[in-house]
mmCIF file of C-alpha atoms and ligand atoms in Angstrom:
data_model
loop_
_atom_site.group_PDB
_atom_site.id
_atom_site.type_symbol
_atom_site.label_atom_id
_atom_site.label_comp_id
_atom_site.label_asym_id
_atom_site.label_seq_id
_atom_site.Cartn_x
_atom_site.Cartn_y
_atom_site.Cartn_z
ATOM 1 C CA MET A 1 99.264 112.297 102.515
ATOM 2 C CA GLU A 2 96.800 111.621 104.943
ATOM 3 C CA ARG A 3 95.303 107.999 104.739
ATOM 4 C CA THR A 4 92.363 106.088 106.314
ATOM 5 C CA PHE A 5 90.955 103.111 106.863
ATOM 6 C CA LEU A 6 87.761 101.968 105.096
ATOM 7 C CA MET A 7 86.532 97.463 104.858
ATOM 8 C CA VAL A 8 82.897 97.184 102.862
ATOM 9 C CA LYS A 9 81.363 95.267 105.912
ATOM 10 C CA PRO A 10 80.040 91.498 104.579
ATOM 11 C CA ASP A 11 76.836 92.331 104.433
ATOM 12 C CA GLY A 12 78.403 95.328 101.895
ATOM 13 C CA VAL A 13 80.684 92.394 99.971
ATOM 14 C CA GLN A 14 78.068 90.202 100.026
ATOM 15 C CA ARG A 15 74.805 92.651 98.663
ATOM 16 C CA GLY A 16 78.029 93.760 95.723
ATOM 17 C CA LEU A 17 78.270 96.856 96.996
ATOM 18 C CA VAL A 18 82.332 96.978 97.114
ATOM 19 C CA GLY A 19 81.974 98.846 93.209
ATOM 20 C CA GLU A 20 79.526 101.971 94.023
ATOM 21 C CA ILE A 21 81.880 101.839 96.853
ATOM 22 C CA VAL A 22 84.748 102.727 95.509
ATOM 23 C CA HIS A 23 83.842 104.549 92.824
ATOM 24 C CA ARG A 24 82.445 107.144 94.986
ATOM 25 C CA LEU A 25 85.413 107.471 96.319
ATOM 26 C CA GLU A 26 87.411 107.954 93.066
ATOM 27 C CA ARG A 27 85.363 110.212 91.869
ATOM 28 C CA LYS A 28 84.866 111.931 94.608
ATOM 29 C CA GLY A 29 88.747 113.105 93.596
ATOM 30 C CA PHE A 30 90.307 110.172 96.614
ATOM 31 C CA LYS A 31 93.504 107.717 95.822
ATOM 32 C CA LEU A 32 93.864 103.916 96.859
ATOM 33 C CA ALA A 33 96.794 102.933 98.129
ATOM 34 C CA ALA A 34 96.005 98.786 99.044
ATOM 35 C CA ALA A 35 92.522 96.964 98.896
ATOM 36 C CA LYS A 36 92.241 93.410 99.726
ATOM 37 C CA LEU A 37 89.714 91.200 99.820
ATOM 38 C CA MET A 38 89.695 88.767 103.033
ATOM 39 C CA VAL A 39 88.082 86.617 105.731
ATOM 40 C CA ILE A 40 88.692 87.917 109.126
ATOM 41 C CA SER A 41 89.804 85.824 112.305
ATOM 42 C CA ASN A 42 88.593 85.775 115.868
ATOM 43 C CA GLU A 43 91.701 87.724 117.076
ATOM 44 C CA LEU A 44 91.889 89.957 114.262
ATOM 45 C CA ALA A 45 88.174 90.760 115.395
ATOM 46 C CA ASN A 46 89.448 91.328 118.308
ATOM 47 C CA ASP A 47 91.477 93.282 117.788
ATOM 48 C CA HIS A 48 89.823 96.721 115.003
ATOM 49 C CA TYR A 49 87.514 96.488 117.366
ATOM 50 C CA GLY A 50 88.708 96.330 121.214
ATOM 51 C CA GLU A 51 87.853 100.326 122.269
ATOM 52 C CA HIS A 52 84.143 98.052 122.812
ATOM 53 C CA LYS A 53 84.995 95.373 124.015
ATOM 54 C CA GLY A 54 82.705 94.446 127.267
ATOM 55 C CA LYS A 55 79.553 96.363 125.664
ATOM 56 C CA PRO A 56 76.386 95.267 124.816
ATOM 57 C CA PHE A 57 76.848 95.105 120.763
ATOM 58 C CA PHE A 58 80.234 93.593 120.836
ATOM 59 C CA GLU A 59 79.807 90.244 120.947
ATOM 60 C CA ASN A 60 77.372 90.719 117.619
ATOM 61 C CA LEU A 61 79.993 92.979 116.187
ATOM 62 C CA VAL A 62 82.535 90.497 116.080
ATOM 63 C CA ASP A 63 80.133 86.874 114.852
ATOM 64 C CA PHE A 64 79.108 89.544 111.978
ATOM 65 C CA ILE A 65 82.302 91.261 110.601
ATOM 66 C CA THR A 66 83.784 87.520 110.958
ATOM 67 C CA SER A 67 81.234 86.111 108.782
ATOM 68 C CA GLY A 68 81.963 86.423 105.616
ATOM 69 C CA PRO A 69 84.815 88.112 103.309
ATOM 70 C CA VAL A 70 85.135 91.700 103.378
ATOM 71 C CA PHE A 71 87.248 94.425 101.254
ATOM 72 C CA ALA A 72 89.355 96.061 103.625
ATOM 73 C CA MET A 73 90.692 99.660 101.885
ATOM 74 C CA VAL A 74 93.222 102.694 102.309
ATOM 75 C CA TRP A 75 92.276 105.699 100.886
ATOM 76 C CA GLU A 76 95.064 108.443 100.409
ATOM 77 C CA GLY A 77 93.860 113.109 99.921
ATOM 78 C CA ASP A 78 93.691 115.962 101.035
ATOM 79 C CA ASN A 79 90.836 115.240 104.541
ATOM 80 C CA VAL A 80 90.502 111.854 103.585
ATOM 81 C CA ILE A 81 90.000 111.116 107.228
ATOM 82 C CA ALA A 82 86.601 113.890 107.653
ATOM 83 C CA THR A 83 85.825 113.334 103.989
ATOM 84 C CA ALA A 84 85.103 109.643 104.026
ATOM 85 C CA ARG A 85 83.147 109.471 106.851
ATOM 86 C CA GLN A 86 80.319 112.598 105.782
ATOM 87 C CA MET A 87 80.503 110.114 102.916
ATOM 88 C CA MET A 88 79.998 107.351 104.715
ATOM 89 C CA GLY A 89 77.315 108.966 107.156
ATOM 90 C CA LYS A 90 75.865 108.260 110.614
ATOM 91 C CA THR A 91 76.254 104.605 112.373
ATOM 92 C CA ASN A 92 73.142 104.258 112.290
ATOM 93 C CA PRO A 93 71.496 104.297 108.703
ATOM 94 C CA GLN A 94 68.259 105.377 109.534
ATOM 95 C CA GLU A 95 69.901 108.222 110.910
ATOM 96 C CA ALA A 96 72.574 109.068 107.750
ATOM 97 C CA LEU A 97 71.311 110.977 105.275
ATOM 98 C CA PRO A 98 70.588 110.310 101.343
ATOM 99 C CA GLY A 99 73.576 110.809 99.544
ATOM 100 C CA THR A 100 75.606 109.095 102.071
ATOM 101 C CA ILE A 101 76.420 105.867 102.216
ATOM 102 C CA ARG A 102 74.759 103.730 104.565
ATOM 103 C CA GLY A 103 71.969 106.577 104.167
ATOM 104 C CA ASP A 104 71.634 105.569 100.969
ATOM 105 C CA PHE A 105 72.358 102.017 100.997
ATOM 106 C CA GLY A 106 71.906 100.961 105.476
ATOM 107 C CA LEU A 107 68.973 100.464 106.636
ATOM 108 C CA ILE A 108 70.382 99.091 110.945
ATOM 109 C CA THR A 109 73.840 99.457 113.318
ATOM 110 C CA GLY A 110 74.403 96.117 113.319
ATOM 111 C CA LYS A 111 74.980 95.539 109.511
ATOM 112 C CA ASN A 112 75.791 99.371 108.024
ATOM 113 C CA VAL A 113 77.897 98.501 104.666
ATOM 114 C CA ILE A 114 81.035 99.659 105.989
ATOM 115 C CA HIS A 115 83.439 101.221 109.068
ATOM 116 C CA GLY A 116 86.034 103.853 108.249
ATOM 117 C CA SER A 117 88.889 105.245 110.535
ATOM 118 C CA ASP A 118 87.824 108.122 112.674
ATOM 119 C CA SER A 119 91.299 109.947 113.765
ATOM 120 C CA LEU A 120 94.606 109.823 113.014
ATOM 121 C CA GLU A 121 95.259 107.288 115.824
ATOM 122 C CA SER A 122 92.526 104.749 114.798
ATOM 123 C CA THR A 123 93.896 105.271 111.236
ATOM 124 C CA LYS A 124 97.712 104.452 111.647
ATOM 125 C CA ARG A 125 96.534 101.471 114.511
ATOM 126 C CA GLU A 126 94.607 99.710 111.800
ATOM 127 C CA ILE A 127 95.890 99.607 108.194
ATOM 128 C CA SER A 128 98.693 98.930 110.324
ATOM 129 C CA LEU A 129 96.510 95.369 111.279
ATOM 130 C CA PHE A 130 94.849 94.994 108.079
ATOM 131 C CA PHE A 131 97.835 95.701 105.186
ATOM 132 C CA ASN A 132 101.958 95.943 106.431
ATOM 133 C CA GLU A 133 104.099 98.562 104.039
ATOM 134 C CA ALA A 134 104.530 96.085 101.203
ATOM 135 C CA GLU A 135 101.220 96.437 100.696
ATOM 136 C CA LEU A 136 100.617 100.234 100.448
ATOM 137 C CA VAL A 137 101.335 101.446 96.574
ATOM 138 C CA SER A 138 102.922 104.740 96.376
ATOM 139 C CA TYR A 139 102.113 106.023 92.093
ATOM 140 C CA ASP A 140 101.170 109.506 89.966
ATOM 141 C CA LYS A 141 97.236 109.437 90.579
ATOM 142 C CA ASP A 142 96.952 111.850 87.738
ATOM 143 C CA GLY A 143 100.206 110.146 85.478
HETATM 144 P P1 CMP B 1 81.880 100.875 112.986
HETATM 145 O O1 CMP B 1 81.649 101.969 112.846
HETATM 146 O O2 CMP B 1 82.363 99.202 111.884
HETATM 147 O O3 CMP B 1 82.569 100.664 114.432
HETATM 148 C C1 CMP B 1 81.939 99.630 115.422
HETATM 149 C C2 CMP B 1 80.920 99.822 115.224
HETATM 150 O O4 CMP B 1 79.722 98.819 116.323
HETATM 151 C C3 CMP B 1 79.516 100.657 114.416
HETATM 152 O O5 CMP B 1 80.201 100.829 113.659
HETATM 153 C C4 CMP B 1 78.683 99.531 113.809
HETATM 154 O O6 CMP B 1 78.405 98.770 113.032
HETATM 155 C C5 CMP B 1 78.609 98.483 115.135
HETATM 156 N N1 CMP B 1 77.529 98.443 116.516
HETATM 157 C C6 CMP B 1 76.806 97.662 116.622
HETATM 158 N N2 CMP B 1 76.736 98.446 117.580
HETATM 159 C C7 CMP B 1 76.081 99.338 117.570
HETATM 160 C C8 CMP B 1 75.661 100.125 118.831
HETATM 161 N N3 CMP B 1 74.607 100.116 119.300
HETATM 162 N N4 CMP B 1 75.661 100.719 118.476
HETATM 163 C C9 CMP B 1 76.982 101.612 118.635
HETATM 164 N N5 CMP B 1 77.452 100.680 117.400
HETATM 165 C C10 CMP B 1 77.588 99.642 116.854
#
């Protein structure tokens, strides 16, 4: 079963959007496999956003993502990587369509509520950065 890594960013947690976001993914039919509220260390932020090192927004990005708790999650389901990204909407919330998470709740690229893996490779990398095997729960969603 395909998995993806999603994370409600500090702005989303602070604004009380965790439940709304979990609700949307549950209603869509995806299955929650792991979740935790945590504060990201500087080291983890650098690893997670390694591909953006050297970009002009990198330091702000690390400062922001370490500024308060995030809600890290693993979700499972058919085509969940691409579908969750559709549900998130474009990186810049001003370009994200209404009905998407960023389109409904975001205003600026620097504070765009949620992160989601963009490929199978990044999913594997990001899940292993945030969770160990024992934290990934296996169960039958439909009873
Ligand atoms: P995310 O999906 O978490 O991955 C990289 C993040 O960098 C992105 O969401 C944005 O929040 C952030 N970011 C800040 N500025 C920019 C920018 N100019 N272009 C792309 N991403 C940016």
